[in-house]
């Protein structure tokens, strides 16, 4: 019997138990029955968390695009694979069938080859949410090039850091992008970034906003004429199961962003299997994930997971507020969307608009609602459930990470009874553990601790690009033989998990992970700044917002503080992007420090969150007197 599609709770428990007792047999069956391989594996799993080393389906040969495209041609060739909904609602939607996708990916793949991209080369993709974005990922995968997508909202500095970290040979971009009523000069940002990216030889430019841009002779090329001349036939490169498929950067608590490396076979099997079950996708459904492909959610659940199941996946260029806050609901109504996957921050922003707009549209097509990226608060959960799902569509609060590649803890809709704010049960094959501060596992229910995973699942990231030591240090050193997630969680009386938030210095703002260190580094570049510390504080819409404490070199300086605040946010925008701007900036004489000179962020976090009652003992600090002055001047 196939375990590919789980339909009721007893089945979930049965399959779950099997996946834990005999993981190799379990994943082998799934891999065997539901994918096409050029050669089967010699060994299902080889792992050692102490090195760490993880290999799934070792020895197998495949190409992920044959699984995502070619194999559907016979049965679903004329089915819409990608449904593109443009920023402007008056521009018609584009339905790209599996046949057309096949041709376009092949043409693009041939262009990459013509331009000198080879198997194993890194290609940076800095493209807005237009079909070329999804197609460029698949074109890289077709020829075995490793894609590194950089979210097209990142600044030129953030872009160049990522390009240089993995020595990308090529950048794919567009002349610009639409974002609501605004246009953004993406190519200008790329030009700036490339001033210090010696590895980049070629820039391919898709035309989107038809703006007049500079094209650098010999380096920059318009994409369309190259595509027009390219053959629609491109044999897929045969890849090893463990060949890297892509690199995707994520923030760490310290240091530069981490290029998480995902490999081919395990990633494919796990994203496809989770997609099928977590969304209960049926053959004629229209599925929509509102994330950007620049994040892992878009990689796994706009592109690879849906296409591996032959699904119709919506790709939306715009924003929830344009032309008004009814846009999401208008799209659900227009395309009769069946599964809708978004982030709590979007739900909160839409909830703030009341119920009039959401009430105007026919949302009866919806069967499953999803949430991802940060904890969903109870109020947002109920608003989503009552007004979008009309109490009929289960909400899957899905917990996972860039590093995990796919959904790890989630209800399976119509299978797992949901509970507001709980991600509920581990997905098939996932073995969570809660650990206490001493490093012991907390057994039983009704416990709270640090969330770890005890056993590898197929789509775990294999390393950090160019820095395996850091991979080991970050994820496998805190607890012996465990993958440490960086999140806290609790397990309730029936074994349901609730994610309580990050336990490190990563702050999630509007669903985007931001490390505090790179923001502080950016601020400290301001000539007037001596030192800074960033903490998160609760925010109605963003979930968390950033609060910065800044000490100036010359405390008595008479400069206008509001101007300084603007300048600081400007520097942050240049170094990272507007998503990392601070909501509040407090200038203080000093920052509370331990005797060894470490900034006590815990105290600053409490002050920013207005929880001054339980600051704890501050008398052991190096400079206890600053605490009161920070409290007195709190914003
Ligand atoms: C947080 C996004 C609570 C968590 C797929 C995790 C969540 C980080 C949830 C990863 C959820 C994600 N409930 N918290 N349902 N989903 N998170 O790498 O802190 O962008 O570690 O991957 O987001 O964010 P990332």
XYZ file of C-alpha atoms and ligand atoms in Angstrom:
660
model
C 0.000 0.000 0.000
C 1.257 3.441 -0.799
C 2.022 5.764 2.072
C 2.327 8.771 -0.197
C -1.007 10.351 0.642
C -2.182 10.317 4.243
C -5.913 10.708 4.676
C -6.803 10.067 8.300
C -5.329 10.252 11.768
C -4.836 6.529 12.387
C -3.008 6.369 9.104
C -0.809 9.275 10.175
C 0.171 7.478 13.378
C 0.761 4.228 11.574
C 2.910 5.776 8.866
C 4.696 7.980 11.398
C 5.636 4.961 13.505
C 6.934 3.166 10.478
C 8.974 6.185 9.406
C 10.652 6.227 12.820
C 11.157 2.491 13.252
C 12.407 1.815 9.766
C 13.364 5.158 8.242
C 15.434 3.630 5.460
C 12.683 1.295 4.319
C 10.105 3.992 4.612
C 11.915 6.611 2.532
C 13.057 4.035 0.044
C 9.441 3.111 -0.683
C 8.411 6.732 -1.115
C 11.393 7.434 -3.365
C 10.848 4.314 -5.401
C 7.162 4.737 -6.046
C 6.835 8.430 -6.733
C 9.848 9.702 -8.615
C 11.807 8.974 -11.750
C 15.436 7.982 -11.401
C 18.126 7.468 -14.002
C 19.718 5.025 -11.577
C 18.557 3.819 -8.170
C 20.607 4.336 -5.006
C 23.120 1.966 -3.514
C 22.373 3.032 0.027
C 19.354 4.895 1.384
C 21.001 6.714 4.271
C 24.442 7.300 5.624
C 24.738 9.699 8.513
C 26.836 10.880 11.384
C 25.749 14.040 13.195
C 29.098 14.286 14.969
C 30.985 15.077 11.754
C 28.343 16.100 10.579
C 27.740 14.120 7.422
C 24.407 13.213 5.917
C 23.802 11.405 2.639
C 20.480 10.237 1.300
C 20.001 7.932 -1.672
C 23.721 7.680 -2.218
C 24.674 6.494 -5.672
C 21.334 7.460 -7.248
C 21.286 9.460 -10.479
C 18.523 11.840 -11.457
C 17.609 15.298 -12.579
C 15.047 17.134 -10.488
C 13.582 18.906 -13.529
C 12.678 15.563 -15.088
C 10.657 14.945 -11.954
C 9.161 18.420 -11.877
C 8.433 18.770 -15.594
C 9.222 16.028 -18.137
C 7.410 13.210 -16.433
C 4.174 15.208 -16.360
C 4.173 15.912 -20.080
C 2.381 12.733 -21.096
C -0.431 13.066 -18.587
C -0.583 16.772 -17.786
C 1.093 18.532 -20.691
C -1.709 21.052 -21.122
C -2.331 21.585 -17.444
C -1.234 24.936 -16.004
C 2.007 24.494 -14.116
C 2.642 28.139 -13.236
C -0.179 30.630 -13.000
C 1.370 34.068 -13.078
C -0.671 36.897 -11.560
C 0.952 40.277 -12.333
C 1.318 43.205 -9.975
C -1.228 45.207 -11.936
C -4.653 43.542 -11.790
C -5.485 44.897 -15.251
C -2.653 42.969 -16.820
C -3.916 39.501 -17.747
C -2.749 36.485 -15.803
C -0.488 34.090 -17.667
C -1.078 30.348 -17.651
C 2.117 28.456 -18.361
C 1.355 24.815 -19.095
C 3.712 21.972 -18.315
C 4.512 21.744 -22.034
C 5.336 25.431 -22.225
C 7.317 25.283 -19.020
C 9.330 22.428 -20.480
C 10.163 24.478 -23.560
C 10.980 27.624 -21.648
C 13.189 25.874 -19.122
C 15.050 24.105 -21.910
C 15.580 27.327 -23.834
C 16.835 29.063 -20.732
C 19.091 26.117 -19.924
C 20.567 26.299 -23.424
C 21.211 30.022 -22.983
C 23.045 29.323 -19.723
C 25.228 26.767 -21.475
C 25.920 29.081 -24.411
C 27.014 31.718 -21.930
C 29.546 29.372 -20.450
C 27.733 28.104 -17.363
C 28.733 24.559 -16.512
C 27.688 21.887 -14.066
C 28.667 22.929 -10.544
C 28.989 26.649 -11.376
C 27.123 29.052 -9.129
C 24.542 31.373 -10.660
C 23.106 34.224 -8.644
C 19.442 34.937 -9.330
C 18.211 38.409 -8.354
C 14.873 38.558 -10.105
C 11.443 39.789 -8.976
C 8.407 37.503 -8.799
C 7.926 36.995 -12.547
C 7.902 33.669 -14.422
C 11.577 34.051 -15.366
C 12.418 33.667 -11.694
C 10.964 30.169 -11.368
C 12.212 29.277 -14.826
C 15.763 30.371 -14.036
C 15.918 28.083 -10.986
C 14.746 25.157 -13.070
C 17.114 26.038 -15.939
C 20.066 25.926 -13.545
C 18.867 22.613 -12.177
C 18.470 21.294 -15.722
C 22.189 21.728 -16.433
C 23.442 21.035 -12.924
C 24.416 24.614 -12.109
C 23.912 25.588 -8.473
C 21.465 28.451 -8.061
C 21.787 31.034 -5.361
C 18.665 33.156 -5.258
C 18.960 36.487 -3.482
C 15.655 38.081 -2.480
C 15.162 41.064 -4.784
C 14.506 43.355 -1.801
C 18.080 43.072 -0.556
C 20.494 45.974 -1.035
C 23.546 46.031 -3.304
C 25.898 45.351 -0.390
C 23.866 42.353 0.731
C 23.823 41.149 -2.865
C 27.570 41.473 -3.412
C 28.365 39.716 -0.119
C 26.280 36.745 -1.239
C 27.691 36.716 -4.778
C 31.251 36.759 -3.474
C 30.681 34.178 -0.780
C 29.905 31.549 -3.393
C 31.865 33.031 -6.340
C 28.936 33.236 -8.708
C 29.867 33.300 -12.354
C 26.673 34.848 -13.569
C 23.880 37.065 -12.295
C 20.356 36.832 -13.662
C 18.264 39.930 -13.042
C 15.666 42.194 -14.654
C 15.626 45.802 -15.778
C 13.487 46.579 -12.770
C 10.483 45.410 -10.817
C 6.989 46.478 -9.909
C 6.022 46.590 -6.297
C 2.521 47.950 -5.806
C 2.477 51.482 -7.152
C 6.281 51.693 -7.160
C 8.947 50.550 -9.573
C 12.364 49.486 -8.368
C 15.593 49.867 -10.288
C 16.921 46.363 -9.792
C 19.547 46.583 -12.497
C 20.992 49.687 -10.860
C 21.364 47.734 -7.620
C 23.088 44.902 -9.498
C 25.475 47.362 -11.193
C 26.441 48.763 -7.826
C 26.900 45.323 -6.310
C 29.072 44.150 -9.177
C 31.602 46.886 -8.604
C 33.253 44.447 -6.261
C 32.333 41.029 -7.563
C 35.241 39.849 -9.698
C 33.827 36.363 -10.285
C 30.835 37.577 -12.303
C 31.412 37.418 -16.035
C 27.895 37.720 -17.395
C 24.632 39.399 -16.414
C 21.426 38.260 -18.095
C 18.676 40.859 -17.958
C 14.978 40.050 -18.287
C 12.791 42.885 -19.466
C 9.947 43.677 -17.123
C 9.392 47.393 -16.637
C 10.837 48.534 -19.977
C 13.005 51.165 -18.393
C 16.028 52.705 -19.955
C 18.957 51.064 -18.249
C 22.684 50.925 -18.758
C 24.011 47.750 -20.277
C 27.671 47.150 -19.681
C 29.366 46.141 -22.908
C 30.590 42.558 -22.889
C 28.994 41.748 -19.536
C 25.272 42.510 -19.729
C 22.938 40.796 -22.160
C 19.205 41.012 -22.724
C 17.681 37.657 -22.006
C 14.810 37.568 -24.481
C 16.742 37.637 -27.779
C 18.982 34.864 -26.459
C 15.947 32.791 -25.499
C 14.329 33.383 -28.872
C 17.326 31.871 -30.595
C 17.746 28.945 -28.241
C 16.588 25.406 -28.920
C 13.650 24.068 -26.905
C 15.459 20.791 -26.477
C 17.994 20.412 -23.709
C 18.848 17.037 -22.293
C 18.860 17.051 -18.544
C 22.260 16.735 -16.907
C 22.417 13.542 -14.902
C 23.134 14.464 -11.317
C 24.213 12.509 -8.272
C 21.706 12.362 -5.458
C 24.063 14.391 -3.283
C 25.104 16.996 -5.867
C 24.220 20.479 -4.616
C 20.981 21.817 -6.074
C 21.150 25.259 -4.561
C 22.602 27.605 -1.995
C 20.284 29.869 -0.051
C 21.535 32.396 2.448
C 20.017 32.811 5.871
C 20.957 35.097 8.734
C 22.930 33.817 11.648
C 23.183 35.367 15.097
C 26.657 36.510 14.246
C 28.876 36.949 11.266
C 28.031 36.963 7.616
C 24.996 35.187 6.201
C 25.183 31.417 6.005
C 24.926 29.841 2.561
C 22.857 26.760 3.311
C 23.537 24.029 0.780
C 20.707 21.756 -0.290
C 21.330 18.679 -2.386
C 19.229 17.036 -5.039
C 17.468 13.769 -4.244
C 16.590 14.114 -0.573
C 15.376 17.659 -1.053
C 13.170 16.600 -3.939
C 11.646 13.627 -2.135
C 10.926 15.514 1.057
C 9.516 18.724 -0.446
C 7.272 16.720 -2.778
C 5.999 14.442 -0.024
C 5.361 17.252 2.453
C 3.642 19.338 -0.217
C 1.229 16.547 -1.068
C 0.257 15.918 2.543
C 0.555 19.261 4.302
C -1.693 20.835 1.688
C -3.708 17.723 0.803
C -3.171 18.653 -2.813
C -5.535 16.942 -5.282
C -4.959 16.831 -8.982
C -7.057 19.737 -10.188
C -6.431 22.075 -7.299
C -5.004 25.564 -7.660
C -2.407 26.172 -4.983
C -1.043 29.548 -3.960
C 1.870 30.372 -1.692
C 2.335 34.125 -1.282
C 5.996 33.958 -0.256
C 8.767 35.262 -2.468
C 10.900 32.668 -4.251
C 13.830 34.533 -2.695
C 13.094 32.658 0.548
C 13.093 28.937 1.260
C 9.285 28.879 1.379
C 9.214 29.919 -2.255
C 11.920 27.438 -3.312
C 10.220 24.480 -1.669
C 6.548 25.376 -1.891
C 6.170 27.542 -4.977
C 8.648 25.792 -7.231
C 9.955 22.325 -6.376
C 7.324 20.720 -4.111
C 4.278 21.704 -6.195
C 5.861 20.982 -9.576
C 7.120 17.590 -8.412
C 3.445 16.766 -7.798
C 2.267 18.131 -11.141
C 0.380 20.898 -9.355
C -0.784 24.318 -10.518
C 1.189 26.853 -8.523
C 0.327 30.555 -8.468
C 3.188 33.034 -8.739
C 2.115 36.505 -7.621
C 4.214 39.508 -8.473
C 2.519 42.099 -6.288
C 1.830 42.991 -2.689
C -1.228 42.413 -0.490
C -2.061 46.126 -0.352
C -2.175 46.998 -4.040
C -4.379 48.313 -5.516
C -6.097 47.807 -2.151
C -6.034 45.439 0.816
C -8.489 43.152 -0.924
C -5.956 41.961 -3.481
C -5.266 38.540 -1.955
C -8.984 37.789 -1.745
C -9.593 39.049 -5.242
C -6.946 36.617 -6.532
C -8.359 33.705 -4.524
C -11.772 34.447 -6.032
C -10.489 35.004 -9.574
C -8.363 31.850 -9.799
C -10.491 29.725 -7.462
C -7.530 29.030 -5.224
C -7.860 25.851 -3.133
C -4.802 26.032 -0.888
C -3.512 29.339 0.380
C -0.204 29.617 2.231
C 0.947 32.898 3.776
C 2.739 34.453 6.750
C 1.281 35.684 10.056
C 2.557 39.197 9.365
C 0.400 39.385 6.225
C -2.597 38.047 8.128
C -2.164 40.679 10.842
C -1.814 43.490 8.310
C -4.969 42.343 6.536
C -6.883 41.778 9.766
C -6.178 45.374 10.676
C -8.280 46.392 7.671
C -11.378 44.816 9.198
C -13.675 42.371 7.452
C -15.297 44.432 4.737
C -12.795 43.691 1.972
C -12.412 40.029 2.779
C -16.207 39.733 2.864
C -16.579 41.092 -0.658
C -15.091 38.093 -2.419
C -16.120 34.513 -2.953
C -13.581 32.475 -1.004
C -15.555 29.235 -1.107
C -12.889 27.497 -3.210
C -10.494 27.490 -0.250
C -9.916 24.106 1.370
C -6.652 24.590 3.256
C -5.020 27.638 4.832
C -1.391 27.705 5.767
C 0.808 29.835 7.975
C 4.591 29.914 8.083
C 7.614 31.930 9.092
C 6.934 32.962 12.682
C 4.592 32.091 15.515
C 0.994 32.948 14.681
C -0.731 34.698 17.559
C -4.155 33.591 18.699
C -5.959 36.688 17.448
C -4.534 36.399 13.947
C -5.276 32.679 13.934
C -8.957 33.306 14.713
C -9.279 36.126 12.217
C -7.820 33.870 9.511
C -10.020 30.982 10.549
C -13.238 32.996 10.804
C -12.930 35.385 7.894
C -10.778 33.659 5.313
C -11.482 30.016 6.060
C -15.056 30.735 7.166
C -14.417 28.106 9.832
C -14.370 25.407 7.172
C -10.736 25.332 6.071
C -8.223 23.925 8.511
C -5.222 26.135 9.238
C -1.876 24.444 9.036
C 0.590 26.279 11.228
C 3.732 24.836 9.685
C 7.075 25.128 11.439
C 10.320 24.703 9.522
C 13.481 26.556 8.464
C 15.762 27.366 5.547
C 18.029 24.689 6.991
C 15.335 22.011 7.106
C 14.379 22.453 3.446
C 10.817 21.346 4.082
C 7.973 21.468 6.615
C 8.870 19.707 9.877
C 6.026 20.191 12.343
C 2.524 20.774 11.032
C -1.012 19.602 11.235
C -2.061 17.592 8.190
C -5.337 19.228 7.162
C -8.479 17.103 7.642
C -6.257 14.621 9.491
C -4.754 16.345 12.546
C -7.187 18.302 14.730
C -5.803 21.832 14.895
C -5.216 23.991 17.963
C -4.592 27.745 17.668
C -0.899 28.716 17.918
C 0.224 25.077 17.852
C 2.160 23.566 14.974
C 0.871 20.296 16.469
C 2.575 17.052 15.376
C 5.870 16.215 13.728
C 5.647 15.411 10.061
C 6.343 11.853 8.931
C 9.991 10.974 9.525
C 10.679 13.888 11.866
C 11.912 13.083 15.386
C 11.815 16.207 17.553
C 13.343 16.432 21.013
C 13.088 19.136 23.671
C 16.278 19.749 25.595
C 16.912 21.483 28.884
C 19.728 23.947 29.529
C 21.939 21.186 30.931
C 21.717 19.213 27.723
C 19.289 16.532 28.870
C 16.287 15.540 26.865
C 12.945 16.395 28.421
C 10.818 13.304 28.132
C 7.063 13.098 28.369
C 4.467 15.767 27.811
C 3.913 19.216 29.285
C 7.533 20.253 29.004
C 9.247 23.244 27.486
C 12.782 23.445 26.154
C 15.015 23.918 23.166
C 13.892 22.254 20.006
C 16.236 19.728 18.435
C 15.830 16.968 15.866
C 17.320 13.574 16.629
C 17.469 11.882 13.283
C 18.129 13.110 9.741
C 15.276 13.714 7.337
C 15.913 13.781 3.595
C 15.977 17.549 3.037
C 18.263 18.666 5.853
C 20.891 21.148 4.576
C 24.186 19.337 4.164
C 26.624 22.114 4.937
C 27.261 25.852 4.862
C 28.890 26.803 1.585
C 32.650 27.038 2.151
C 32.410 26.651 5.899
C 31.623 23.179 7.142
C 33.094 24.011 10.544
C 30.524 26.737 11.044
C 27.776 24.319 10.066
C 28.957 21.921 12.740
C 29.354 24.649 15.308
C 25.949 26.254 14.691
C 23.736 23.193 14.442
C 25.502 20.165 15.912
C 27.553 21.385 18.843
C 24.955 22.555 21.341
C 23.642 19.015 21.939
C 25.384 15.756 21.223
C 24.062 13.913 18.183
C 21.247 16.366 17.626
C 20.431 19.026 15.106
C 19.728 22.200 17.115
C 17.105 24.476 15.550
C 17.712 27.697 17.492
C 14.030 27.719 18.498
C 12.318 27.103 21.798
C 9.189 24.966 21.953
C 6.783 23.336 24.339
C 4.949 20.042 24.161
C 1.449 20.047 25.590
C -0.484 17.311 27.360
C -1.316 15.458 24.148
C 2.109 15.841 22.554
C 1.361 18.843 20.375
C 4.233 21.254 19.781
C 4.043 24.989 20.109
C 6.999 27.006 18.894
C 7.798 29.741 21.380
C 10.370 31.657 19.331
C 14.083 32.024 18.744
C 16.446 31.417 21.622
C 19.394 33.077 19.883
C 20.078 36.534 18.481
C 18.001 36.074 15.369
C 14.933 38.318 15.287
C 12.029 37.574 12.985
C 10.584 40.783 11.584
C 7.576 40.377 9.309
C 8.627 36.789 8.788
C 12.182 37.698 7.731
C 15.051 36.355 9.799
C 17.457 39.080 10.785
C 20.653 38.564 12.710
C 21.459 41.356 15.143
C 25.200 41.402 14.466
C 25.138 42.536 10.812
C 22.704 45.326 11.676
C 24.876 46.480 14.555
C 27.925 46.362 12.298
C 26.129 48.573 9.776
C 25.109 51.111 12.440
C 28.587 51.211 13.877
C 29.848 52.458 10.529
C 28.137 55.776 11.176
C 30.944 58.176 12.145
C 29.067 59.464 15.201
C 28.270 56.020 16.618
C 30.399 54.397 19.286
C 28.408 51.268 19.930
C 24.989 49.769 19.391
C 22.760 46.872 20.395
C 19.648 45.658 18.629
C 16.806 43.756 20.253
C 13.319 42.766 19.187
C 10.103 44.005 20.772
C 6.491 42.961 20.152
C 4.792 44.670 17.231
C 1.128 44.386 16.174
C 1.786 43.610 12.538
C 5.418 42.680 12.142
C 5.349 40.235 15.059
C 8.645 41.661 16.237
C 10.156 45.012 15.366
C 13.672 46.239 15.969
C 14.696 48.491 18.832
C 18.191 49.923 18.664
C 20.211 51.288 21.574
C 22.966 53.510 20.301
C 25.743 55.253 22.161
C 27.406 58.163 20.444
C 31.121 58.859 20.409
C 30.513 62.323 21.706
C 27.642 62.017 24.163
C 27.335 65.737 24.589
C 27.014 66.221 20.860
C 24.283 68.628 19.963
C 23.322 66.974 16.679
C 19.680 66.594 15.954
C 18.720 63.109 17.105
C 15.995 62.719 14.528
C 18.449 63.363 11.739
C 20.814 60.854 13.230
C 18.003 58.305 13.359
C 17.332 58.845 9.667
C 21.000 58.498 8.825
C 21.279 55.290 10.823
C 18.311 53.765 9.037
C 19.769 54.882 5.744
C 23.004 53.034 6.464
C 21.048 49.919 7.408
C 19.057 50.166 4.167
C 22.277 50.390 2.182
C 23.970 47.498 3.943
C 21.090 45.095 4.308
C 17.841 46.442 2.912
C 14.759 48.320 4.114
C 13.456 45.219 5.924
C 16.127 45.703 8.586
C 15.285 49.337 9.455
C 14.832 50.075 13.150
C 11.428 51.132 14.456
C 12.915 52.821 17.497
C 16.348 54.232 18.135
C 17.244 55.283 21.645
C 20.464 57.153 22.303
C 21.965 56.170 25.603
C 25.090 57.021 27.522
C 26.147 53.423 27.732
C 24.987 49.831 27.275
C 24.642 47.396 30.180
C 27.576 44.999 30.172
C 28.773 41.972 32.052
C 32.121 42.171 33.773
C 33.647 40.426 30.803
C 32.334 43.214 28.590
C 29.446 41.390 26.908
C 26.363 43.490 26.194
C 23.422 42.199 28.243
C 20.813 42.022 25.510
C 18.412 40.247 27.848
C 18.013 43.429 29.901
C 17.699 45.609 26.832
C 15.084 43.261 25.406
C 13.000 43.542 28.562
C 13.197 47.309 28.587
C 12.232 47.514 24.908
C 9.290 45.188 25.560
C 8.171 47.215 28.568
C 8.803 44.375 31.005
C 10.807 46.354 33.507
C 9.332 44.538 36.530
C 11.488 41.486 36.155
C 14.847 42.692 34.985
C 16.558 40.356 37.416
C 19.632 41.214 39.377
C 21.526 43.994 37.658
C 23.958 44.659 40.493
C 26.576 42.293 39.076
C 26.873 44.325 35.903
C 29.956 46.289 35.095
C 27.883 49.461 34.874
C 24.561 48.962 36.698
C 23.884 52.708 36.730
C 23.140 52.840 32.986
C 20.123 50.598 33.368
C 18.052 53.215 35.196
C 18.983 55.904 32.750
C 17.994 53.656 29.824
C 14.657 52.965 31.517
C 14.069 56.677 32.124
C 14.664 57.503 28.489
C 12.806 54.555 27.005
C 10.946 55.322 23.767
C 10.420 30.659 12.592
C 10.980 29.794 7.085
C 6.728 29.612 14.740
C 11.319 29.848 13.496
C 10.291 28.531 6.589
C 12.341 29.284 12.538
C 8.151 29.681 12.948
C 12.504 30.399 11.563
C 7.225 28.997 12.147
C 12.964 29.931 10.213
C 5.965 28.638 12.747
C 8.997 29.383 10.975
N 5.775 28.982 14.039
N 7.906 29.980 14.236
N 5.001 28.021 12.073
N 7.775 28.833 10.926
N 9.236 29.908 12.174
O 14.658 30.082 7.735
O 11.924 30.713 14.442
O 13.081 31.919 7.002
O 13.554 28.943 13.152
O 12.336 29.557 7.227
O 11.199 30.988 11.463
O 12.876 30.950 9.246
P 13.304 30.687 7.758
